[in-house]
Tab-separated table of C-alpha atoms in Angstrom:
chain	number	residue	atom	x	y	z
X	26	UNK	CA	45.502	106.715	85.074
X	27	UNK	CA	42.505	107.331	82.807
X	28	UNK	CA	41.398	110.950	82.598
X	29	UNK	CA	37.996	111.578	84.200
X	30	UNK	CA	35.142	111.725	81.719
X	31	UNK	CA	32.933	114.756	81.168
X	32	UNK	CA	30.073	112.888	82.884
X	33	UNK	CA	32.221	112.003	85.908
X	34	UNK	CA	33.231	115.628	86.289
X	35	UNK	CA	29.626	116.802	85.997
X	36	UNK	CA	28.503	114.338	88.668
X	37	UNK	CA	31.358	115.169	91.030
X	38	UNK	CA	29.569	118.225	92.432
X	39	UNK	CA	26.832	116.226	94.146
X	40	UNK	CA	29.164	114.982	96.872
X	41	UNK	CA	30.499	118.513	97.464
X	42	UNK	CA	27.250	120.488	97.329
X	43	UNK	CA	27.609	122.030	100.803
X	44	UNK	CA	31.214	123.080	100.076
X	45	UNK	CA	30.068	124.540	96.764
X	46	UNK	CA	27.230	126.519	98.352
X	47	UNK	CA	29.391	127.913	101.136
X	48	UNK	CA	32.424	128.994	99.134
X	49	UNK	CA	31.679	129.612	95.454
X	50	UNK	CA	31.560	133.256	94.329
X	51	UNK	CA	28.318	135.027	93.502
X	52	UNK	CA	27.736	137.546	90.683
X	53	UNK	CA	27.644	141.362	90.654
X	54	UNK	CA	24.543	143.518	90.009
X	55	UNK	CA	26.254	144.837	86.857
X	56	UNK	CA	25.929	141.364	85.316
X	57	UNK	CA	22.143	141.475	85.523
X	58	UNK	CA	22.120	145.047	84.207
X	59	UNK	CA	24.077	143.762	81.181
X	60	UNK	CA	21.694	140.831	80.668
X	61	UNK	CA	18.729	143.191	80.578
X	62	UNK	CA	20.515	145.587	78.224
X	63	UNK	CA	21.537	142.876	75.749
X	64	UNK	CA	18.159	141.118	75.940
X	65	UNK	CA	16.253	144.373	75.523
X	66	UNK	CA	13.856	143.589	78.346
X	67	UNK	CA	13.794	143.572	82.178
X	68	UNK	CA	14.152	140.565	84.412
X	69	UNK	CA	11.542	141.949	86.793
X	70	UNK	CA	8.282	140.111	86.199
X	71	UNK	CA	9.830	137.805	83.595
X	72	UNK	CA	9.442	134.020	83.643
X	73	UNK	CA	13.035	132.805	84.033
X	74	UNK	CA	14.219	129.207	83.852
X	75	UNK	CA	17.645	128.833	85.484
X	76	UNK	CA	19.131	125.586	84.162
X	77	UNK	CA	21.904	123.759	85.980
X	78	UNK	CA	20.914	125.822	88.987
X	79	UNK	CA	23.196	123.911	91.354
X	80	UNK	CA	22.876	125.191	94.891
X	81	UNK	CA	20.999	128.287	93.739
X	82	UNK	CA	23.644	131.030	93.693
X	83	UNK	CA	22.400	132.629	90.466
X	84	UNK	CA	18.783	131.554	90.957
X	85	UNK	CA	18.542	133.551	94.179
X	86	UNK	CA	19.902	136.693	92.536
X	87	UNK	CA	17.419	136.368	89.675
X	88	UNK	CA	14.618	135.945	92.223
X	89	UNK	CA	15.814	139.042	94.101
X	90	UNK	CA	15.819	140.936	90.797
X	91	UNK	CA	12.061	140.387	90.653
X	92	UNK	CA	11.960	137.475	88.214
X	93	UNK	CA	9.530	134.581	88.473
X	94	UNK	CA	12.200	131.859	88.581
X	95	UNK	CA	12.043	128.116	88.097
X	96	UNK	CA	15.259	126.190	88.788
X	97	UNK	CA	16.206	123.088	86.779
X	98	UNK	CA	18.933	120.840	88.221
X	99	UNK	CA	20.015	117.281	87.301
X	100	UNK	CA	22.135	116.401	90.343
X	101	UNK	CA	20.759	114.731	93.484
X	102	UNK	CA	23.146	116.392	95.919
X	103	UNK	CA	22.941	119.830	94.365
X	104	UNK	CA	19.138	119.734	94.207
X	105	UNK	CA	18.929	118.661	97.859
X	106	UNK	CA	21.203	121.532	98.901
X	107	UNK	CA	19.107	123.930	96.813
X	108	UNK	CA	15.900	122.843	98.531
X	109	UNK	CA	17.466	123.263	101.989
X	110	UNK	CA	18.762	126.741	101.197
X	111	UNK	CA	15.881	128.074	99.074
X	112	UNK	CA	12.592	126.417	100.057
X	113	UNK	CA	10.640	129.345	98.585
X	114	UNK	CA	11.971	128.895	95.018
X	115	UNK	CA	10.563	126.012	92.906
X	116	UNK	CA	12.966	123.470	91.465
X	117	UNK	CA	12.447	120.555	89.074
X	118	UNK	CA	14.816	117.794	88.083
X	119	UNK	CA	16.124	117.823	84.535
X	120	UNK	CA	18.891	119.047	82.272
X	121	UNK	CA	19.310	121.395	79.352
X	122	UNK	CA	19.472	118.649	76.749
X	123	UNK	CA	15.813	117.748	77.379
X	124	UNK	CA	14.066	120.443	79.382
X	125	UNK	CA	10.968	119.251	81.282
X	126	UNK	CA	9.042	122.319	80.139
X	127	UNK	CA	6.359	123.244	77.627
X	128	UNK	CA	7.164	125.048	74.392
X	129	UNK	CA	7.131	128.869	74.490
X	130	UNK	CA	6.867	128.928	78.281
X	131	UNK	CA	9.842	131.123	79.306
X	132	UNK	CA	11.000	134.704	78.784
X	133	UNK	CA	14.593	133.958	79.762
X	134	UNK	CA	16.621	130.778	80.000
X	135	UNK	CA	19.803	131.235	82.016
X	136	UNK	CA	22.867	129.081	82.569
X	137	UNK	CA	25.343	130.183	85.254
X	138	UNK	CA	28.536	128.111	85.055
X	139	UNK	CA	26.469	125.324	83.487
X	140	UNK	CA	26.155	125.451	79.688
X	141	UNK	CA	29.429	123.543	79.209
X	142	UNK	CA	27.892	120.553	80.992
X	143	UNK	CA	25.265	120.266	78.237
X	144	UNK	CA	25.505	119.058	74.645
X	145	UNK	CA	24.939	122.346	72.782
X	146	UNK	CA	23.741	120.504	69.688
X	147	UNK	CA	20.762	119.470	71.856
X	148	UNK	CA	20.533	122.250	74.450
X	149	UNK	CA	20.495	125.097	71.890
X	150	UNK	CA	17.390	123.735	70.061
X	151	UNK	CA	15.793	123.028	73.445
X	152	UNK	CA	16.300	126.635	74.500
X	153	UNK	CA	14.723	127.815	71.255
X	154	UNK	CA	11.765	125.479	71.830
X	155	UNK	CA	11.087	126.701	75.360
X	156	UNK	CA	11.702	130.421	74.871
X	157	UNK	CA	8.873	132.732	73.833
X	158	UNK	CA	9.348	135.227	70.993
X	159	UNK	CA	11.062	138.276	72.472
X	160	UNK	CA	12.819	136.132	75.071
X	161	UNK	CA	16.546	135.547	75.504
X	162	UNK	CA	19.094	132.870	76.321
X	163	UNK	CA	21.815	134.085	78.710
X	164	UNK	CA	24.960	132.091	79.494
X	165	UNK	CA	27.695	133.208	81.850
X	166	UNK	CA	30.831	132.051	83.627
X	167	UNK	CA	33.018	133.539	86.348
X	168	UNK	CA	36.495	133.350	84.794
X	169	UNK	CA	39.921	134.186	86.169
X	170	UNK	CA	41.618	137.250	84.630
X	171	UNK	CA	45.186	136.276	83.850
X	172	UNK	CA	46.403	139.876	83.773
X	173	UNK	CA	46.578	139.708	87.588
X	174	UNK	CA	49.995	138.132	88.358
X	175	UNK	CA	49.137	136.074	91.430
X	176	UNK	CA	46.038	134.630	89.788
X	177	UNK	CA	48.002	133.783	86.632
X	178	UNK	CA	50.647	132.025	88.739
X	179	UNK	CA	47.998	130.042	90.609
X	180	UNK	CA	46.283	129.062	87.361
X	181	UNK	CA	49.613	127.784	86.046
X	182	UNK	CA	50.167	125.671	89.161
X	183	UNK	CA	46.662	124.185	88.889
X	184	UNK	CA	47.170	123.477	85.201
X	185	UNK	CA	50.445	121.627	85.849
X	186	UNK	CA	48.896	119.476	88.593
X	187	UNK	CA	45.316	118.888	87.439
X	188	UNK	CA	45.107	119.867	83.796
X	189	UNK	CA	42.989	122.762	82.560
X	190	UNK	CA	42.460	125.432	85.203
X	191	UNK	CA	38.809	124.963	86.230
X	192	UNK	CA	38.054	128.686	86.266
X	193	UNK	CA	39.441	129.553	82.857
X	194	UNK	CA	39.014	126.406	80.774
X	195	UNK	CA	36.971	126.834	77.588
X	196	UNK	CA	37.686	130.581	77.754
X	197	UNK	CA	39.830	131.122	74.671
X	198	UNK	CA	39.259	134.563	73.214
X	199	UNK	CA	36.444	134.683	70.684
X	200	UNK	CA	35.890	130.924	70.755
X	201	UNK	CA	33.154	130.585	73.385
X	202	UNK	CA	30.265	131.930	71.277
X	203	UNK	CA	31.038	129.510	68.444
X	204	UNK	CA	31.326	126.579	70.854
X	205	UNK	CA	28.109	127.590	72.622
X	206	UNK	CA	25.952	127.044	69.535
X	207	UNK	CA	27.189	124.587	66.924
X	208	UNK	CA	23.771	124.824	65.239
X	209	UNK	CA	24.378	128.444	64.240
X	210	UNK	CA	20.789	129.358	65.115
X	211	UNK	CA	21.600	131.704	68.004
X	212	UNK	CA	23.024	135.195	67.587
X	213	UNK	CA	25.085	135.820	70.725
X	214	UNK	CA	26.445	139.145	71.901
X	215	UNK	CA	29.367	138.916	74.316
X	216	UNK	CA	30.099	141.147	77.307
X	217	UNK	CA	32.660	140.933	80.111
X	218	UNK	CA	32.002	142.251	83.603
X	219	UNK	CA	34.887	142.492	86.084
X	220	UNK	CA	34.263	142.303	89.806
X	221	UNK	CA	35.982	141.123	92.982
X	222	UNK	CA	35.351	139.877	96.478
X	223	UNK	CA	37.524	139.784	99.620
X	224	UNK	CA	37.449	136.455	101.441
X	225	UNK	CA	39.478	134.552	104.047
X	226	UNK	CA	42.213	132.366	102.616
X	227	UNK	CA	40.400	129.181	103.665
X	228	UNK	CA	37.301	130.280	101.730
X	229	UNK	CA	39.443	130.882	98.650
X	230	UNK	CA	41.003	127.432	98.939
X	231	UNK	CA	37.633	125.746	99.514
X	232	UNK	CA	36.296	127.570	96.464
X	233	UNK	CA	38.976	126.317	94.097
X	234	UNK	CA	38.800	122.878	95.705
X	235	UNK	CA	35.094	122.684	94.816
X	236	UNK	CA	35.821	122.645	91.068
X	237	UNK	CA	35.445	119.370	89.220
X	238	UNK	CA	39.140	119.119	88.316
X	239	UNK	CA	39.880	118.801	92.035
X	240	UNK	CA	36.872	116.701	93.026
X	241	UNK	CA	37.542	113.930	90.512
X	242	UNK	CA	41.201	113.561	91.526
X	243	UNK	CA	40.309	112.554	95.059
X	244	UNK	CA	40.884	113.937	98.535
X	245	UNK	CA	44.561	113.027	98.882
X	246	UNK	CA	45.718	114.831	95.742
X	247	UNK	CA	43.539	117.878	96.392
X	248	UNK	CA	44.503	118.164	100.069
X	249	UNK	CA	48.216	118.031	99.287
X	250	UNK	CA	47.920	120.674	96.575
X	251	UNK	CA	45.770	123.009	98.678
X	252	UNK	CA	48.134	122.739	101.677
X	253	UNK	CA	51.041	123.872	99.512
X	254	UNK	CA	48.856	126.584	97.969
X	255	UNK	CA	48.002	127.865	101.440
X	256	UNK	CA	51.697	128.163	102.289
X	257	UNK	CA	52.422	130.100	99.089
X	258	UNK	CA	49.455	132.430	99.486
X	259	UNK	CA	50.239	133.228	103.123
X	260	UNK	CA	53.597	134.523	101.925
X	261	UNK	CA	51.802	136.821	99.498
X	262	UNK	CA	48.819	137.665	101.771
X	263	UNK	CA	50.112	137.497	105.365
X	264	UNK	CA	46.843	138.875	106.788
X	265	UNK	CA	45.043	135.819	105.383
X	266	UNK	CA	42.576	137.876	103.312
X	267	UNK	CA	42.417	137.251	99.564
X	268	UNK	CA	40.929	139.539	96.946
X	269	UNK	CA	39.539	137.236	94.272
X	270	UNK	CA	38.969	138.996	90.961
X	271	UNK	CA	36.685	137.641	88.256
X	272	UNK	CA	35.723	138.472	84.714
X	273	UNK	CA	32.156	137.309	84.151
X	274	UNK	CA	32.027	136.110	80.543
X	275	UNK	CA	28.447	136.733	79.388
X	276	UNK	CA	26.714	135.609	76.194
X	277	UNK	CA	23.152	136.740	75.445
X	278	UNK	CA	21.069	135.691	72.432
X	279	UNK	CA	17.693	137.456	72.013
X	280	UNK	CA	14.968	135.402	70.339
X	281	UNK	CA	12.824	137.058	67.689
């Protein structure tokens, strides 16, 4: 069986947009504090372009922080879900490789769980084109901390069945900043923010099932894996409540 392409994985979310919106984790207030600290400016009142906005999880939090946010999303299904959930936030169709925006028109460009779907050799220069002097590019990912035994065991099971664990892939220590900008024109500072949420077991399973590694392998393979995962996790969490822990991996590059 041929491995799914990067494009196929990127497009897989459109058919699962409602599942994504209902079950994916959010981000903690401390993340946005860190973005402001590393950027040297507040989000409140700033013109923020949230690229790869998906169903609007990060976009909404930026809006609530007081930013003037414009969402950019390439996928049909994700954009439709965004519009249903957030009719008060503007969204345009496009992607980070060729932003449909004027030069020097944004104070922040943000990518939540989305930069790895771009070609950084194109998206890095695009960010520099669109950002104003004094602005900042902020990239972040919710990643799974493997120092927590049950999460490490689950990641290993996912890796054996589907390949790279969707929550920790591309997260090798020290490598992400170099991979994020092959042009060498951006000076990233890295920060990690740990947080957690308590959710029903079915929400946890729907969350991991909404990752591209599961979506591209089809319903039968995913359903079988998640049924076995439910059995294993009920042994460990008999009350059916899971505490998911995340390390948000944040990269911020101020623009001078």
